[in-house]
PDB file of C-alpha atoms in Angstrom:
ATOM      1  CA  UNK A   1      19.355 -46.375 -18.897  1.00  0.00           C
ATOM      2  CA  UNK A   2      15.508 -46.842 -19.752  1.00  0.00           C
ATOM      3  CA  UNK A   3      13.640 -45.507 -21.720  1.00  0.00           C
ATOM      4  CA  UNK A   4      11.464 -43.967 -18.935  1.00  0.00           C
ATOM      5  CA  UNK A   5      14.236 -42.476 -16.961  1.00  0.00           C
ATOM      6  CA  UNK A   6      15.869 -41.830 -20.427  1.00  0.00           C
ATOM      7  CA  UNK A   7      12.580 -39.260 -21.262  1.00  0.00           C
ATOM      8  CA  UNK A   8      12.661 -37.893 -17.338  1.00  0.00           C
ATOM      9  CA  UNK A   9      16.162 -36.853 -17.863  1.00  0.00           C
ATOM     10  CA  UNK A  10      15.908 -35.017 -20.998  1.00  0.00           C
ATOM     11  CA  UNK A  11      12.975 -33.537 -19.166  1.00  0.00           C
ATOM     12  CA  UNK A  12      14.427 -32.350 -15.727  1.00  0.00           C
ATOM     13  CA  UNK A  13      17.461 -30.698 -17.105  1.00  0.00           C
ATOM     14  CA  UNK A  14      15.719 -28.140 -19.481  1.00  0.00           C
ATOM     15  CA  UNK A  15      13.106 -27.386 -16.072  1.00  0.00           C
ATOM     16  CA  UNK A  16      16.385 -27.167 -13.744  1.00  0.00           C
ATOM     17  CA  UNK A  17      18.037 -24.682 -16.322  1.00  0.00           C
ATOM     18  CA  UNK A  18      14.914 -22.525 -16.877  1.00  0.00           C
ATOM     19  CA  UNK A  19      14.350 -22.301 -13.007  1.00  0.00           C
ATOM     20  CA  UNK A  20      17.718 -20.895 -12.749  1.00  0.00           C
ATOM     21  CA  UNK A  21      17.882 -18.741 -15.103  1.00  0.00           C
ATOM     22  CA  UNK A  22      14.177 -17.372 -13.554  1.00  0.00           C
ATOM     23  CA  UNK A  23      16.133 -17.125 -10.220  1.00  0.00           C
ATOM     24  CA  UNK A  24      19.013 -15.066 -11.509  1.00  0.00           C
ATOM     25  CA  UNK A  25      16.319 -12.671 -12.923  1.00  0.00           C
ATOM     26  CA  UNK A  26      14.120 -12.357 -10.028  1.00  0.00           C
ATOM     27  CA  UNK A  27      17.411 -11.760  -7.460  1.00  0.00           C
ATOM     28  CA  UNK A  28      18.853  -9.434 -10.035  1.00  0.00           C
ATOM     29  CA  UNK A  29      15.726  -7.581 -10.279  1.00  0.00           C
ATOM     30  CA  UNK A  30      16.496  -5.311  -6.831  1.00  0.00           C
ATOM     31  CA  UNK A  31      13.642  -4.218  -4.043  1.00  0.00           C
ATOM     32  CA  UNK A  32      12.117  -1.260  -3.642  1.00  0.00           C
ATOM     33  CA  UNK A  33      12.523   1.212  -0.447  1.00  0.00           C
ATOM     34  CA  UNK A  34      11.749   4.603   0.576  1.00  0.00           C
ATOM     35  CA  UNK A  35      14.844   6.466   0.308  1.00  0.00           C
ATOM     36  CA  UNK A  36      14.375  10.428   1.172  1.00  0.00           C
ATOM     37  CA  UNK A  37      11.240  10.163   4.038  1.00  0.00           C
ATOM     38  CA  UNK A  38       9.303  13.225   2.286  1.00  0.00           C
ATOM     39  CA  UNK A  39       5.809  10.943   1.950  1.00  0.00           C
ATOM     40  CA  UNK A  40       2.548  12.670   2.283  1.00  0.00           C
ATOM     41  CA  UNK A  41      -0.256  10.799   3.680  1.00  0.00           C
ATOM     42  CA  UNK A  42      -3.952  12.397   3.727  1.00  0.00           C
ATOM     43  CA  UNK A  43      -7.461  11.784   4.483  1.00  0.00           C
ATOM     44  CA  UNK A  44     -10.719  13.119   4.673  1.00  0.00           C
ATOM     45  CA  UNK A  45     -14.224  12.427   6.051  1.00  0.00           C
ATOM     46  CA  UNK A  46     -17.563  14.016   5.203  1.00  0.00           C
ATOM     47  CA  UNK A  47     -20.705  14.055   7.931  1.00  0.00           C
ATOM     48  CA  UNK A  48     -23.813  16.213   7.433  1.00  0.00           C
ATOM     49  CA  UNK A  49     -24.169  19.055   5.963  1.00  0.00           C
ATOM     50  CA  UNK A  50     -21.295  19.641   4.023  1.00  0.00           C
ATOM     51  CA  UNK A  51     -19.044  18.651   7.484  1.00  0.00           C
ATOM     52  CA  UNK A  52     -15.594  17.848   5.917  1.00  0.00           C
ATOM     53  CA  UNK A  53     -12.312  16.802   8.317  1.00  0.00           C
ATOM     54  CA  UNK A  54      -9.349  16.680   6.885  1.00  0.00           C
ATOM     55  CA  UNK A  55      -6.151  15.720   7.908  1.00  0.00           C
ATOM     56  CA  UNK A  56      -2.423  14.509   6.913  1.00  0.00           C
ATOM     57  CA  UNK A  57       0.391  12.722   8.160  1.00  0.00           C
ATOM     58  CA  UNK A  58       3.766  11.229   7.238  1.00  0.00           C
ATOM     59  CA  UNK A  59       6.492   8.705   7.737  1.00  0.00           C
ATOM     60  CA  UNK A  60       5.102   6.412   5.558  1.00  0.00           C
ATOM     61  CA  UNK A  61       7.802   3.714   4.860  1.00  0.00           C
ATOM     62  CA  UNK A  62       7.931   1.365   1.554  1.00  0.00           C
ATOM     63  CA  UNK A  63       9.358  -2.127   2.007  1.00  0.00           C
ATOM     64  CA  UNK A  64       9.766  -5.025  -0.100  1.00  0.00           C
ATOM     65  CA  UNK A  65      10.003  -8.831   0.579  1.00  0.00           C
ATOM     66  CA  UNK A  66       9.206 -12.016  -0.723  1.00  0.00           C
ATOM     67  CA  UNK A  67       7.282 -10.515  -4.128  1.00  0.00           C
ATOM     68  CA  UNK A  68       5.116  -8.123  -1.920  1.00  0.00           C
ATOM     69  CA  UNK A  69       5.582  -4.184  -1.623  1.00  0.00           C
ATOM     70  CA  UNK A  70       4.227  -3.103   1.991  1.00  0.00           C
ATOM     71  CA  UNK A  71       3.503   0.590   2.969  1.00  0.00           C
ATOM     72  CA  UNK A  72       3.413   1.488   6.488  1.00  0.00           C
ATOM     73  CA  UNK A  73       2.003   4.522   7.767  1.00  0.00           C
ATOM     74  CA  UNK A  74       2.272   5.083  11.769  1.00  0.00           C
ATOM     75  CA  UNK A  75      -1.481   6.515  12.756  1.00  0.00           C
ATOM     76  CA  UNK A  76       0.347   8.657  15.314  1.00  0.00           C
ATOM     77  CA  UNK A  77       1.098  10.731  13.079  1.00  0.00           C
ATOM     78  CA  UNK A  78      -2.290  11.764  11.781  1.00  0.00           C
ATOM     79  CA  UNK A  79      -3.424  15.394  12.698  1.00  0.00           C
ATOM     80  CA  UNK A  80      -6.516  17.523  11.689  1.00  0.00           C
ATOM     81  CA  UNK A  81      -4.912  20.586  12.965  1.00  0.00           C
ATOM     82  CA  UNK A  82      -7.665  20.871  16.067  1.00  0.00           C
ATOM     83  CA  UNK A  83      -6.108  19.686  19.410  1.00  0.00           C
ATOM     84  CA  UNK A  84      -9.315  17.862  20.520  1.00  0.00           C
ATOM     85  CA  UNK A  85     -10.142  16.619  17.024  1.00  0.00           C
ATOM     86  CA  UNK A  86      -7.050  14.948  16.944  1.00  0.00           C
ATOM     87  CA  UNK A  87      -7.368  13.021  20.687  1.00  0.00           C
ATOM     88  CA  UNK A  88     -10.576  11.938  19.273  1.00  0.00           C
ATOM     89  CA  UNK A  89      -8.950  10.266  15.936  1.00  0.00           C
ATOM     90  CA  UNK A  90      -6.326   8.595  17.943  1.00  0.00           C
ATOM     91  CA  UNK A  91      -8.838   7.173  20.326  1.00  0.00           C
ATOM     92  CA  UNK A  92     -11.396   6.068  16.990  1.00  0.00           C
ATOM     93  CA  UNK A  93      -8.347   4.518  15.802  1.00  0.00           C
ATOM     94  CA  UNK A  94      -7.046   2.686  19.184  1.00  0.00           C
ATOM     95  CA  UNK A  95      -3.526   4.041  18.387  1.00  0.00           C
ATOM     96  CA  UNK A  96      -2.448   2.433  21.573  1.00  0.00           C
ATOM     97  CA  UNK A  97      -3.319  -0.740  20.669  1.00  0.00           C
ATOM     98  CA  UNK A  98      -3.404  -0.586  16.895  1.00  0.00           C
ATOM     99  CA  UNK A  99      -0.439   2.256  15.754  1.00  0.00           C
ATOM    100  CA  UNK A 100       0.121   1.869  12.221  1.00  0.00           C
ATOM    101  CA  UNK A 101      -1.831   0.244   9.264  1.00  0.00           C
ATOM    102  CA  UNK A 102      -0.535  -1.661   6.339  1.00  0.00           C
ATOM    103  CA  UNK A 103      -1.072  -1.982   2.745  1.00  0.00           C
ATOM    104  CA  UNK A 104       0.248  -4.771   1.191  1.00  0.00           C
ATOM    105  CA  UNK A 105       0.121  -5.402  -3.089  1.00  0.00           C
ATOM    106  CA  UNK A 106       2.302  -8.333  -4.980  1.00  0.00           C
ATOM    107  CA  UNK A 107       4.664  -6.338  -6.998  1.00  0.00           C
ATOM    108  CA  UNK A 108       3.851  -8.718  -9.789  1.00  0.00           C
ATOM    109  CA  UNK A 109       0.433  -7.070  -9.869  1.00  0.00           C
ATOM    110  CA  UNK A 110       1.934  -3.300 -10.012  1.00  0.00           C
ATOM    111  CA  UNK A 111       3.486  -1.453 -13.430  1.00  0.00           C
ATOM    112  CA  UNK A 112       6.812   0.079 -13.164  1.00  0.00           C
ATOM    113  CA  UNK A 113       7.055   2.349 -15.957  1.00  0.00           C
ATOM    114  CA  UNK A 114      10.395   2.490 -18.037  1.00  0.00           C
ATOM    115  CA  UNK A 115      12.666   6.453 -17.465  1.00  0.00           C
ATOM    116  CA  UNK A 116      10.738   9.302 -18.235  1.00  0.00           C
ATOM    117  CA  UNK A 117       7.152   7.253 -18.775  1.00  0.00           C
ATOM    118  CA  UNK A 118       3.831   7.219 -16.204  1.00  0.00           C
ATOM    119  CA  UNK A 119       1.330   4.941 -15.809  1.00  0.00           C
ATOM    120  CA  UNK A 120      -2.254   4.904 -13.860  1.00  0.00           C
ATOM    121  CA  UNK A 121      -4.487   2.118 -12.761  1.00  0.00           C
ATOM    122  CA  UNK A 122      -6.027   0.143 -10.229  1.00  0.00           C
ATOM    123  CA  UNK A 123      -4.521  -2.257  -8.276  1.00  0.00           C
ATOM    124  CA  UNK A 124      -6.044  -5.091  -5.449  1.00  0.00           C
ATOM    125  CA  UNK A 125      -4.360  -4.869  -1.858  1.00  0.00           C
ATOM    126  CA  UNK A 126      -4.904  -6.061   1.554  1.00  0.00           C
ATOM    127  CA  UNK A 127      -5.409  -3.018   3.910  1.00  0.00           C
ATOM    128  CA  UNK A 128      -4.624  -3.883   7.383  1.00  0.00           C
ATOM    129  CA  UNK A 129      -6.219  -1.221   9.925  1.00  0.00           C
ATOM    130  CA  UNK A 130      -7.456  -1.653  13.278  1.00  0.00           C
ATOM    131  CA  UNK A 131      -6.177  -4.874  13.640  1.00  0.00           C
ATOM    132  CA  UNK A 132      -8.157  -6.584  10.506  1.00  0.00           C
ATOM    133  CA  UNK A 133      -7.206  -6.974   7.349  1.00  0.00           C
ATOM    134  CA  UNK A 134      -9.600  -6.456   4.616  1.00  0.00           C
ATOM    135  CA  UNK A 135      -8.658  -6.567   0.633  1.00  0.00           C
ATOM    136  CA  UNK A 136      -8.964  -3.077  -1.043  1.00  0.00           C
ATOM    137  CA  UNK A 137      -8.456  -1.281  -4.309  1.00  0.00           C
ATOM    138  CA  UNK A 138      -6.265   1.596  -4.543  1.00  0.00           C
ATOM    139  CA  UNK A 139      -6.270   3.809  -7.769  1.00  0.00           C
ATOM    140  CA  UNK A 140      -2.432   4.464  -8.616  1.00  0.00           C
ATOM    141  CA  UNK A 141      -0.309   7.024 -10.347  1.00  0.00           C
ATOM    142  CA  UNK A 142       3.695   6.149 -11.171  1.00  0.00           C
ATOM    143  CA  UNK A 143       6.082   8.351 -12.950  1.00  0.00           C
ATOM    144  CA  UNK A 144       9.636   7.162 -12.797  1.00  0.00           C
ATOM    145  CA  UNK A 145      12.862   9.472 -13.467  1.00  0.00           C
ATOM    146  CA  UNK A 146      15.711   7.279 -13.625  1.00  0.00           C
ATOM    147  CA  UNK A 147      16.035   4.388 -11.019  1.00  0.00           C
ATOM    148  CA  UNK A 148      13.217   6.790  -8.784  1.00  0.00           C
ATOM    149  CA  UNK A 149       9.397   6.400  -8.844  1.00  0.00           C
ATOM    150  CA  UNK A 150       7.386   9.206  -7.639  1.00  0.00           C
ATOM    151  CA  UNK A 151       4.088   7.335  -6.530  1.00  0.00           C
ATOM    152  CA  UNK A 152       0.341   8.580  -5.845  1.00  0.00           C
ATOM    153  CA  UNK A 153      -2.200   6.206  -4.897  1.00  0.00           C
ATOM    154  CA  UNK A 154      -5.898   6.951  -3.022  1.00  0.00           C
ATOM    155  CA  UNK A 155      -8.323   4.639  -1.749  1.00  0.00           C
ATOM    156  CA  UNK A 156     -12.017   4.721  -0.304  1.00  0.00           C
ATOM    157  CA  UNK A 157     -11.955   2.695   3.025  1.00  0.00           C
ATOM    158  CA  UNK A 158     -15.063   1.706   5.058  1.00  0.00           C
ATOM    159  CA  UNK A 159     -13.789   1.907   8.142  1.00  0.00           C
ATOM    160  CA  UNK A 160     -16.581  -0.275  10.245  1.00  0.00           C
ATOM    161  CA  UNK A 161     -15.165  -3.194   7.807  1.00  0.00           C
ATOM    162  CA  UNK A 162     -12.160  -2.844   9.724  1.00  0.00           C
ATOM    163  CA  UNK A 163     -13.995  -3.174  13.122  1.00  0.00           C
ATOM    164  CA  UNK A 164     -14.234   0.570  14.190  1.00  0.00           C
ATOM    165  CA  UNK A 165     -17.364   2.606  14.735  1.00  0.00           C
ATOM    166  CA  UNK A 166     -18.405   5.460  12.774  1.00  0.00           C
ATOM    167  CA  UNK A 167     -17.229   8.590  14.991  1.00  0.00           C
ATOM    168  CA  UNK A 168     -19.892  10.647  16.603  1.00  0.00           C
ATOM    169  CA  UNK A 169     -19.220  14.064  18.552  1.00  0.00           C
ATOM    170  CA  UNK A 170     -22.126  15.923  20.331  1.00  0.00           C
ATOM    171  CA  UNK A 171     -24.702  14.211  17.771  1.00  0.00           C
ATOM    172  CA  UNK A 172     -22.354  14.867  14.855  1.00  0.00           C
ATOM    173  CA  UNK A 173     -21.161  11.582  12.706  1.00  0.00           C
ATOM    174  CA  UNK A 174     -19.178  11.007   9.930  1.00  0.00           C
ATOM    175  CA  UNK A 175     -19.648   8.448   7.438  1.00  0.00           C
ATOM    176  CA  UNK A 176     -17.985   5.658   7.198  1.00  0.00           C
ATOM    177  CA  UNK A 177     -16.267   6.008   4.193  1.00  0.00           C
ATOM    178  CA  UNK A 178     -13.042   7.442   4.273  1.00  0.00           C
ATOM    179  CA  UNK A 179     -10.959   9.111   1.487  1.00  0.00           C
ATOM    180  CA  UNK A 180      -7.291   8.123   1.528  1.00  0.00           C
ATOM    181  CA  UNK A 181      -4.473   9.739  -0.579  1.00  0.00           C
ATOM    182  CA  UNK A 182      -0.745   9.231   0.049  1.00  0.00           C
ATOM    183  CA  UNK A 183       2.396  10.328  -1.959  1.00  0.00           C
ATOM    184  CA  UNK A 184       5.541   9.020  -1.638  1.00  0.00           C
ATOM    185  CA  UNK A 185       9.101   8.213  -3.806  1.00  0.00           C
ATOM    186  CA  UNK A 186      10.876   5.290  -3.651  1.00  0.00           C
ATOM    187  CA  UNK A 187      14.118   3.934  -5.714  1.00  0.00           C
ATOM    188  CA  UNK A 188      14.554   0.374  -7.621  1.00  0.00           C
ATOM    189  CA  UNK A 189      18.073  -0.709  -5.546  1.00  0.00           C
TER     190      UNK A 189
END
């Protein structure tokens, strides 16, 4: 054996060993999922004069695959509690054509607290609504009990970044910032 091939053995078998032993503890490190469906999802706009709207939704879903964690939140769900307010959302949004939005974050960029600890911070995303996706930051809030995390996060999303006009009734618009808060628990399988 040469010396050359001699030096790439010694080499390879150390890198084979350590990539196995990273791929045992990435599979044995489980996904995360929503596991009991009670997710809050809520957002608010402001317009003039002090105009707030508020709404909420739900059936927000948590998924996880290939290092990412995606949240999925069907806009069909989204009410402000006023029948014609709500037909006027779903038609801002294009639900027909666009009915859920996506946030996506690498879960090596999150922190899962250890049982019976929280933790708070910002994280970056990509925000998928209206058909584009757009990075974002969402400010988030993790407490985990056990193998559960109970989960906050809110975001500030200008919606015309995502292709969509500012809505307008009778003379009336909102801005085009949008607050964004969800809530949500999912469990470490």
């Amino acid at each position: 054996m040469s010396r050359s091939s001699l030096h790439r053995s010694s080499f390879v078998r150390p890198l084979w060993a350590v990539l196995g032993v990273l791929t045992v503890a990435v599979s044995a490190h489980a996904a995360v999922a929503t596991f009991d469906g009670s997710s809050e999802v809520k957002f608010q706009a402001v317009g003039p004069a002090g105009l707030k709207i508020d709404g909420d939704g739900g059936g927000l879903k948590a998924s996880e695959a290939g290092g990412a964690i995606t949240l999925e939140v069907p806009l069909t769900s989204l009410k402000t509690g006023i029948a014609l307010r709500d037909e006027h959302l779903q038609k801002a949004l294009e639900t027909s054509k666009f009915p859920k939005a996506t946030l996506v974050v690498q879960r090596s960029a999150l922190t899962f607290p250890a049982d019976n600890q929280a933790f708070e911070g910002d994280v970056g995303a990509q925000l998928t609504l209206h058909g584009q996706t757009k990075p974002t930051t969402v400010h988030y809030k993790v407490n985990r009990t056990g193998s559960d995390f109970h989960i906050q996060g809110r975001a500030t999303v200008d919606i015309t970044k995502h292709g969509m006009e500012v809505p307008c009734y009778l003379g009336v618009c909102v801005e085009k910032d949008v607050k964004i808060k969800v809530k949500f628990k999912v469990r470490d399988n």
